[in-house]
XYZ file of N, CA and C in Angstrom:
657
model
N 100.708 -47.930 245.080
C 101.320 -46.697 244.592
C 101.469 -45.669 245.706
N 100.448 -45.532 246.554
C 100.524 -44.572 247.650
C 101.642 -44.939 248.617
N 101.797 -46.262 248.880
C 102.859 -46.683 249.786
C 104.234 -46.370 249.192
N 104.395 -46.542 247.895
C 105.672 -46.235 247.251
C 105.984 -44.745 247.379
N 104.985 -43.905 247.164
C 105.194 -42.459 247.306
C 105.525 -42.084 248.743
N 104.798 -42.696 249.702
C 105.057 -42.388 251.108
C 106.462 -42.838 251.501
N 106.860 -44.012 251.031
C 108.211 -44.496 251.337
C 109.253 -43.544 250.750
N 109.017 -43.051 249.561
C 109.947 -42.101 248.943
C 110.068 -40.846 249.787
N 108.932 -40.312 250.248
C 108.962 -39.081 251.035
C 109.685 -39.287 252.365
N 109.454 -40.429 252.994
C 110.108 -40.683 254.281
C 111.614 -40.864 254.109
N 112.021 -41.520 253.020
C 113.454 -41.668 252.770
C 114.117 -40.325 252.499
N 113.431 -39.465 251.755
C 113.974 -38.132 251.511
C 114.073 -37.335 252.811
N 113.092 -37.513 253.700
C 113.133 -36.817 254.989
C 114.297 -37.310 255.838
N 114.591 -38.608 255.766
C 115.723 -39.142 256.524
C 117.050 -38.593 256.015
N 117.106 -38.257 254.737
C 118.336 -37.699 254.181
C 118.502 -36.222 254.543
N 117.417 -35.593 254.979
C 117.477 -34.177 255.378
C 116.941 -34.045 256.796
N 117.626 -34.597 257.788
C 117.085 -34.592 259.155
C 116.911 -33.195 259.739
N 117.709 -32.240 259.296
C 117.600 -30.893 259.852
C 116.267 -30.242 259.494
N 115.660 -30.647 258.390
C 114.364 -30.090 258.005
C 113.300 -30.409 259.049
N 113.419 -31.555 259.709
C 112.464 -31.927 260.751
C 112.918 -31.469 262.125
N 114.223 -31.432 262.360
C 114.728 -31.062 263.678
C 114.586 -29.570 263.948
N 114.661 -28.744 262.912
C 114.544 -27.305 263.122
C 113.170 -26.906 263.670
N 112.041 -27.345 263.070
C 110.739 -27.016 263.670
C 110.575 -27.600 265.062
N 111.097 -28.812 265.282
C 110.987 -29.421 266.604
C 111.758 -28.616 267.642
N 112.966 -28.181 267.279
C 113.734 -27.356 268.195
C 113.053 -26.027 268.477
N 112.464 -25.428 267.436
C 111.731 -24.181 267.639
C 110.559 -24.397 268.595
N 109.836 -25.485 268.431
C 108.694 -25.797 269.292
C 109.115 -25.882 270.755
N 110.190 -26.593 271.014
C 110.644 -26.778 272.395
C 111.155 -25.470 272.982
N 111.990 -24.757 272.222
C 112.597 -23.533 272.739
C 111.544 -22.451 272.947
N 110.651 -22.263 271.967
C 109.644 -21.213 272.074
C 108.715 -21.454 273.253
N 108.261 -22.693 273.422
C 107.374 -22.995 274.546
C 108.099 -22.871 275.881
N 109.386 -23.191 275.900
C 110.149 -23.122 277.148
C 110.389 -21.694 277.607
N 110.314 -20.734 276.695
C 110.582 -19.352 277.075
C 109.425 -18.725 277.851
N 108.226 -19.229 277.669
C 107.073 -18.613 278.321
C 107.145 -18.691 279.843
N 107.484 -19.840 280.450
C 107.605 -19.838 281.917
C 108.659 -18.869 282.426
N 109.720 -18.656 281.640
C 110.745 -17.708 282.060
C 110.237 -16.272 281.979
N 109.356 -16.010 281.029
C 108.876 -14.647 280.834
C 107.736 -14.245 281.746
N 106.832 -15.184 282.059
C 105.641 -14.822 282.837
C 105.782 -15.134 284.314
N 106.820 -15.884 284.690
C 107.006 -16.185 286.099
C 106.664 -17.619 286.430
N 107.028 -18.066 287.626
C 106.885 -19.478 287.982
C 105.565 -19.835 288.671
N 104.562 -18.953 288.673
C 103.321 -19.269 289.371
C 102.657 -20.482 288.743
N 102.493 -21.573 289.502
C 101.973 -22.823 288.916
C 100.580 -22.677 288.320
N 99.690 -21.994 289.004
C 98.319 -21.886 288.513
C 98.271 -21.110 287.200
N 99.034 -20.054 287.119
C 99.054 -19.257 285.890
C 99.631 -20.057 284.726
N 100.684 -20.829 285.001
C 101.284 -21.635 283.947
C 100.317 -22.703 283.446
N 99.568 -23.325 284.361
C 98.608 -24.344 283.952
C 97.510 -23.752 283.079
N 97.084 -22.537 283.386
C 96.024 -21.910 282.607
C 96.483 -21.560 281.185
N 97.713 -21.126 281.061
C 98.188 -20.687 279.753
C 98.816 -21.818 278.936
N 99.071 -22.960 279.547
C 99.773 -24.056 278.872
C 99.110 -24.501 277.583
N 97.773 -24.755 277.555
C 97.179 -25.235 276.295
C 97.365 -24.262 275.136
N 97.121 -22.980 275.388
C 97.271 -21.998 274.322
C 98.703 -21.859 273.863
N 99.653 -21.854 274.805
C 101.063 -21.701 274.452
C 101.544 -22.880 273.613
N 101.232 -24.084 274.051
C 101.694 -25.274 273.328
C 101.064 -25.341 271.948
N 99.787 -24.985 271.839
C 99.131 -25.032 270.537
C 99.675 -23.963 269.593
N 99.901 -22.767 270.081
C 100.456 -21.707 269.230
C 101.856 -22.083 268.753
N 102.674 -22.613 269.654
C 104.026 -23.014 269.261
C 103.991 -24.170 268.264
N 103.052 -25.097 268.444
C 102.923 -26.203 267.484
C 102.509 -25.680 266.113
N 101.602 -24.718 266.088
C 101.180 -24.128 264.821
C 102.343 -23.443 264.120
N 103.075 -22.622 264.832
C 104.189 -21.904 264.222
C 105.294 -22.864 263.777
N 105.539 -23.913 264.571
C 106.569 -24.884 264.197
C 106.193 -25.622 262.922
N 104.910 -25.936 262.764
C 104.486 -26.654 261.563
C 104.607 -25.796 260.310
N 104.584 -24.471 260.479
C 104.668 -23.578 259.334
C 106.098 -23.422 258.802
N 107.080 -23.766 259.613
C 108.465 -23.526 259.223
C 108.907 -24.384 258.045
N 108.253 -25.522 257.860
C 108.728 -26.468 256.848
C 107.813 -26.552 255.638
N 106.829 -25.692 255.530
C 105.848 -25.825 254.456
C 106.449 -25.541 253.086
N 107.382 -24.615 253.014
C 107.907 -24.208 251.714
C 108.655 -25.351 251.030
N 109.121 -26.331 251.803
C 109.858 -27.442 251.228
C 109.005 -28.637 250.854
N 107.683 -28.507 250.919
C 106.832 -29.643 250.587
C 106.921 -30.016 249.111
N 106.799 -29.039 248.228
C 106.803 -29.305 246.790
C 107.962 -28.636 246.061
N 108.590 -27.641 246.669
C 109.617 -26.854 245.982
C 110.805 -27.695 245.520
N 111.372 -28.587 246.362
C 112.504 -29.390 245.867
C 112.135 -30.269 244.680
N 110.952 -30.870 244.705
C 110.524 -31.706 243.582
C 110.309 -30.872 242.324
N 109.818 -29.644 242.492
C 109.614 -28.779 241.325
C 110.945 -28.349 240.721
N 111.946 -28.119 241.558
C 113.233 -27.657 241.056
C 113.999 -28.742 240.313
N 113.902 -29.998 240.769
C 114.650 -31.067 240.091
C 113.831 -31.774 239.012
N 112.596 -31.342 238.794
C 111.779 -31.896 237.722
C 110.991 -33.133 238.073
N 111.168 -33.660 239.279
C 110.448 -34.880 239.648
C 108.966 -34.633 239.847
N 108.576 -33.408 240.175
C 107.154 -33.128 240.363
C 106.384 -33.314 239.064
N 106.967 -32.892 237.950
C 106.311 -33.099 236.658
C 106.088 -34.586 236.379
N 107.072 -35.395 236.724
C 106.945 -36.837 236.499
C 105.899 -37.456 237.415
N 105.833 -36.977 238.646
C 104.872 -37.523 239.608
C 103.431 -37.158 239.254
N 103.252 -36.125 238.447
C 101.910 -35.714 238.054
C 101.468 -36.315 236.731
N 102.365 -37.055 236.068
C 102.003 -37.688 234.809
C 101.196 -38.958 235.057
N 100.281 -39.323 234.138
C 99.573 -40.606 234.261
C 100.588 -41.757 234.250
N 100.324 -42.856 235.009
C 99.098 -43.147 235.754
C 99.069 -42.588 237.165
N 99.996 -41.712 237.511
C 100.002 -41.129 238.849
C 98.793 -40.213 239.024
N 98.369 -40.083 240.265
C 97.214 -39.250 240.580
C 97.673 -38.047 241.389
N 97.250 -36.855 240.982
C 97.682 -35.639 241.675
C 97.109 -35.572 243.081
N 95.858 -36.004 243.248
C 95.277 -35.924 244.593
C 95.919 -36.936 245.529
N 96.342 -38.084 244.987
C 97.049 -39.058 245.825
C 98.404 -38.499 246.247
N 99.100 -37.839 245.327
C 100.370 -37.212 245.666
C 100.185 -36.159 246.740
N 99.118 -35.347 246.617
C 98.853 -34.309 247.613
C 98.583 -34.929 248.978
N 97.800 -36.007 249.006
C 97.511 -36.662 250.279
C 98.748 -37.274 250.906
N 99.591 -37.892 250.089
C 100.812 -38.500 250.610
C 101.765 -37.431 251.128
N 101.861 -36.315 250.424
C 102.725 -35.222 250.883
C 102.275 -34.704 252.246
N 100.957 -34.518 252.413
C 100.441 -34.051 253.696
C 100.695 -35.080 254.791
N 100.489 -36.356 254.477
C 100.721 -37.408 255.474
C 102.186 -37.484 255.866
N 103.076 -37.410 254.898
C 104.505 -37.471 255.213
C 104.937 -36.248 256.021
N 104.348 -35.094 255.721
C 104.660 -33.902 256.509
C 104.234 -34.089 257.956
N 103.045 -34.686 258.152
C 102.600 -34.904 259.531
C 103.476 -35.928 260.241
N 103.867 -36.992 259.550
C 104.689 -38.028 260.176
C 106.067 -37.501 260.563
N 106.615 -36.601 259.761
C 107.973 -36.118 260.008
C 108.021 -34.817 260.804
N 106.908 -34.086 260.866
C 106.908 -32.811 261.573
C 105.821 -32.717 262.639
N 104.632 -33.257 262.372
C 103.566 -33.190 263.357
C 103.700 -34.219 264.453
N 103.993 -35.469 264.086
C 104.118 -36.537 265.081
C 105.240 -36.280 266.085
N 106.427 -35.793 265.669
C 107.451 -35.477 266.675
C 107.003 -34.427 267.688
N 106.150 -33.502 267.273
C 105.642 -32.513 268.225
C 104.812 -33.185 269.307
N 104.025 -34.191 268.928
C 103.237 -34.923 269.916
C 104.137 -35.661 270.901
N 105.270 -36.155 270.403
C 106.153 -36.947 271.262
C 106.851 -36.100 272.309
N 107.148 -34.849 271.981
C 107.830 -33.986 272.964
C 106.846 -33.134 273.757
N 105.575 -33.099 273.353
C 104.591 -32.288 274.074
C 104.462 -32.677 275.545
N 104.539 -33.982 275.928
C 104.460 -34.300 277.363
C 105.543 -33.636 278.205
N 106.733 -33.495 277.651
C 107.798 -32.825 278.402
C 107.447 -31.365 278.669
N 106.899 -30.704 277.662
C 106.502 -29.315 277.846
C 105.314 -29.214 278.799
N 104.391 -30.184 278.724
C 103.245 -30.166 279.630
C 103.692 -30.299 281.083
N 104.696 -31.128 281.331
C 105.228 -31.241 282.683
C 105.871 -29.935 283.130
N 106.512 -29.241 282.219
C 107.120 -27.961 282.540
C 106.074 -26.947 282.984
N 104.878 -27.021 282.376
C 103.797 -26.111 282.736
C 102.936 -26.641 283.884
N 103.217 -27.828 284.374
C 102.494 -28.364 285.517
C 101.123 -28.915 285.190
N 100.891 -29.371 283.966
C 99.600 -29.947 283.622
C 99.422 -31.300 284.301
N 98.190 -31.592 284.678
C 97.875 -32.884 285.275
C 97.866 -33.965 284.194
N 97.794 -35.218 284.645
C 97.764 -36.323 283.697
C 96.545 -36.285 282.796
N 95.386 -35.939 283.362
C 94.165 -35.874 282.556
C 94.256 -34.755 281.524
N 94.777 -33.596 281.937
C 94.914 -32.484 280.994
C 95.927 -32.809 279.903
N 96.995 -33.505 280.276
C 97.988 -33.902 279.281
C 97.390 -34.866 278.258
N 96.623 -35.830 278.735
C 95.993 -36.770 277.816
C 95.064 -36.074 276.835
N 94.285 -35.116 277.332
C 93.386 -34.381 276.447
C 94.164 -33.505 275.482
N 95.245 -32.889 275.945
C 96.077 -32.066 275.056
C 96.642 -32.900 273.918
N 97.132 -34.090 274.224
C 97.669 -34.960 273.180
C 96.574 -35.388 272.199
N 95.367 -35.615 272.714
C 94.261 -35.986 271.834
C 93.914 -34.842 270.887
N 93.895 -33.616 271.396
C 93.603 -32.475 270.524
C 94.707 -32.276 269.488
N 95.957 -32.486 269.895
C 97.060 -32.382 268.919
C 96.972 -33.490 267.874
N 96.549 -34.671 268.295
C 96.405 -35.777 267.357
C 95.324 -35.490 266.325
N 94.244 -34.829 266.751
C 93.169 -34.495 265.824
C 93.475 -33.240 265.005
N 94.165 -32.280 265.609
C 94.342 -30.986 264.958
C 95.595 -30.844 264.130
N 96.685 -31.512 264.515
C 97.933 -31.328 263.770
C 97.851 -31.843 262.333
N 97.115 -32.946 262.026
C 96.983 -33.296 260.603
C 96.267 -32.236 259.783
N 95.353 -31.498 260.410
C 94.673 -30.411 259.697
C 95.689 -29.349 259.291
N 96.639 -29.064 260.169
C 97.670 -28.078 259.848
C 98.519 -28.542 258.670
N 98.834 -29.831 258.623
C 99.614 -30.357 257.495
C 98.827 -30.280 256.199
N 97.533 -30.576 256.251
C 96.694 -30.495 255.052
C 96.562 -29.058 254.564
N 96.356 -28.132 255.494
C 96.299 -26.718 255.118
C 97.632 -26.255 254.555
N 98.711 -26.718 255.176
C 100.030 -26.327 254.707
C 100.337 -26.848 253.318
N 99.898 -28.068 253.010
C 100.145 -28.604 251.671
C 99.395 -27.800 250.616
N 98.179 -27.370 250.932
C 97.442 -26.524 249.995
C 98.141 -25.189 249.796
N 98.583 -24.566 250.880
C 99.282 -23.289 250.768
C 100.580 -23.443 249.983
N 101.319 -24.536 250.219
C 102.572 -24.753 249.498
C 102.325 -24.943 248.002
N 101.216 -25.606 247.653
C 100.889 -25.786 246.234
C 100.478 -24.460 245.596
N 99.723 -23.644 246.317
C 99.272 -22.364 245.782
C 100.428 -21.399 245.546
N 101.452 -21.483 246.365
C 102.584 -20.552 246.265
C 103.784 -21.167 245.563
N 103.630 -22.330 244.969
C 104.745 -23.019 244.335
C 105.316 -22.172 243.193
N 106.608 -21.935 243.260
C 107.281 -21.167 242.223
C 107.197 -19.664 242.371
N 106.503 -19.173 243.392
C 106.371 -17.732 243.582
C 107.504 -17.200 244.446
N 107.944 -16.016 244.153
C 108.947 -15.365 244.983
C 108.301 -14.949 246.301
N 108.979 -15.243 247.406
C 108.404 -14.963 248.714
C 107.326 -15.951 249.098
N 107.414 -17.181 248.568
C 106.378 -18.170 248.846
C 106.285 -18.550 250.308
N 107.418 -18.557 251.019
C 107.394 -18.922 252.438
C 106.549 -17.950 253.243
N 106.679 -16.658 252.955
C 105.875 -15.660 253.658
C 104.409 -15.779 253.278
N 104.133 -16.043 252.012
C 102.751 -16.217 251.585
C 102.109 -17.420 252.251
N 102.889 -18.467 252.486
C 102.361 -19.627 253.201
C 101.828 -19.236 254.569
N 102.587 -18.403 255.264
C 102.148 -17.944 256.585
C 100.836 -17.181 256.493
N 100.747 -16.293 255.516
C 99.553 -15.469 255.384
C 98.326 -16.296 255.003
N 98.544 -17.407 254.306
C 97.424 -18.250 253.903
C 96.980 -19.162 255.053
N 97.949 -19.782 255.713
C 97.617 -20.824 256.686
C 97.136 -20.241 258.012
N 97.759 -19.172 258.475
C 97.431 -18.659 259.806
C 95.945 -18.355 259.993
N 95.290 -17.609 259.093
C 93.852 -17.370 259.312
C 93.021 -18.655 259.258
N 93.384 -19.589 258.373
C 92.620 -20.825 258.246
C 92.810 -21.747 259.443
N 93.947 -21.608 260.128
C 94.237 -22.479 261.261
C 93.662 -21.978 262.571
N 93.074 -20.792 262.572
C 92.536 -20.229 263.818
C 91.485 -21.133 264.465
N 90.516 -21.704 263.717
C 89.549 -22.594 264.374
C 90.202 -23.802 265.048
N 91.212 -24.380 264.410
C 91.907 -25.517 265.016
C 92.570 -25.088 266.321
N 93.189 -23.924 266.297
C 93.854 -23.404 267.489
C 92.838 -23.159 268.615
N 91.697 -22.589 268.277
C 90.678 -22.269 269.285
C 90.115 -23.536 269.916
N 89.713 -24.493 269.074
C 89.100 -25.710 269.605
C 90.120 -26.596 270.311
N 91.360 -26.618 269.809
C 92.378 -27.449 270.442
C 92.743 -26.966 271.831
N 93.051 -25.682 271.948
C 93.397 -25.145 273.267
C 92.165 -24.995 274.144
N 91.006 -24.724 273.517
C 89.776 -24.546 274.292
C 89.310 -25.812 274.958
N 89.604 -26.977 274.383
C 89.186 -28.231 275.004
C 89.868 -28.430 276.346
N 91.182 -28.187 276.390
C 91.910 -28.356 277.642
C 91.487 -27.295 278.650
N 91.288 -26.067 278.186
C 90.839 -25.004 279.087
C 89.460 -25.331 279.664
N 88.587 -25.911 278.844
C 87.268 -26.289 279.341
C 87.372 -27.377 280.393
N 88.242 -28.343 280.181
C 88.398 -29.399 281.186
C 88.954 -28.845 282.488
N 89.876 -27.897 282.380
C 90.413 -27.279 283.599
C 89.346 -26.527 284.366
N 88.336 -26.008 283.651
C 87.236 -25.294 284.292
C 86.056 -26.212 284.618
N 86.251 -27.528 284.501
C 85.209 -28.515 284.790
C 83.998 -28.358 283.873
N 84.234 -28.017 282.610
C 83.178 -27.873 281.615
C 83.277 -29.027 280.605
N 82.191 -29.309 279.876
C 82.230 -30.394 278.894
C 83.228 -30.089 277.773
N 83.878 -31.123 277.294
C 84.869 -30.968 276.227
C 84.450 -31.675 274.941
N 83.312 -32.382 274.970
C 82.917 -33.157 273.796
C 82.702 -32.282 272.566
N 82.174 -31.076 272.771
C 81.935 -30.181 271.647
C 83.210 -29.789 270.933
N 84.242 -29.467 271.696
C 85.521 -29.101 271.099
C 86.119 -30.271 270.315
N 86.054 -31.464 270.912
C 86.623 -32.622 270.235
C 85.832 -32.978 268.980
N 84.516 -32.839 269.053
C 83.695 -33.143 267.872
C 84.001 -32.187 266.734
N 84.185 -30.914 267.053
C 84.499 -29.934 266.018
C 85.892 -30.179 265.427
N 86.838 -30.559 266.270
C 88.170 -30.887 265.746
C 88.103 -32.099 264.819
N 87.348 -33.122 265.227
C 87.208 -34.301 264.370
C 86.511 -33.946 263.064
N 85.508 -33.070 263.128
C 84.807 -32.648 261.915
C 85.747 -31.881 260.986
N 86.572 -31.014 261.553
C 87.549 -30.288 260.735
C 88.541 -31.244 260.070
N 88.975 -32.265 260.815
C 89.907 -33.238 260.258
C 89.277 -34.000 259.096
N 88.043 -34.453 259.274
C 87.367 -35.198 258.210
C 87.129 -34.317 256.982
N 86.714 -33.076 257.220
C 86.422 -32.182 256.094
C 87.683 -31.843 255.314
N 88.757 -31.542 256.017
C 89.996 -31.190 255.323
C 90.608 -32.408 254.632
N 90.525 -33.577 255.269
C 91.070 -34.782 254.645
C 90.309 -35.151 253.377
N 89.006 -34.838 253.343
C 88.201 -35.171 252.174
C 88.371 -34.156 251.044
N 88.511 -32.870 251.381
C 88.482 -31.840 250.355
C 89.813 -31.231 249.964
N 90.722 -31.088 250.919
C 91.951 -30.351 250.621
C 92.908 -31.069 249.673
N 93.033 -32.416 249.709
C 93.896 -33.039 248.691
C 93.439 -32.765 247.265
N 92.141 -32.700 247.037
C 91.640 -32.378 245.700
C 91.991 -30.946 245.319
N 91.826 -30.019 246.270
C 92.177 -28.625 245.998
C 93.681 -28.483 245.789
N 94.472 -29.197 246.564
C 95.927 -29.158 246.401
C 96.336 -29.718 245.050
N 95.678 -30.795 244.622
C 95.983 -31.383 243.312
C 95.697 -30.395 242.189
N 94.586 -29.687 242.286
C 94.268 -28.693 241.261
C 95.307 -27.566 241.251
N 95.737 -27.132 242.430
C 96.767 -26.088 242.504
C 98.086 -26.560 241.925
N 98.433 -27.830 242.129
C 99.681 -28.371 241.580
C 99.629 -28.404 240.061
N 98.496 -28.810 239.504
C 98.389 -28.859 238.045
C 98.541 -27.470 237.440
N 97.964 -26.469 238.107
C 98.086 -25.094 237.606
C 99.532 -24.622 237.719
N 100.216 -25.001 238.808
C 101.570 -24.506 239.040
C 102.568 -25.063 238.034
N 102.357 -26.286 237.562
C 103.322 -26.904 236.650
C 103.016 -26.625 235.183
N 101.905 -25.985 234.907
C 101.558 -25.676 233.523
C 102.385 -24.503 232.988
């Protein structure tokens, strides 16, 4: 059943390619503007690269949150997907996974190009990709919860930002802090362990919370 739902979400994403290309384009353009604004000093660019790439990835992931459940709610398919024998928490998990596959994973694929623009070394690039791999699914899980909480509300897109941004601060700190620590020759295991802990905690708890929010929204 989960595979059928995931296949449905991926097919719908293929029919709306602009929904995924817009956040990706924002990620590339926003990150590319920083070297133009702060100057071409290589050392300065290397120092700011982790924070810039992580902030742009966070903002890019927020652009598509409002469309996670809203189209299904408008055409009535969400009500059908929540009926037995379907499981609301499974639907929430699949929605978050499909969001990461269509919006988070492309960010990882283009991140090396931006890292080269900022002059990151191979080791720093590898660590940056690892932090994005651990942290970007957390953003999708947080976003799915926010989208469920604001489903059907006027101004839901803005409310999504207000909900997700404060909750995503720890991911942003540990993700960018790991690369900054490596650049300063400091241990990075603590940052990675905390990111992994956040991923496990959100993967275990947020689909259940999202499912409860969906049931309330459709009542």
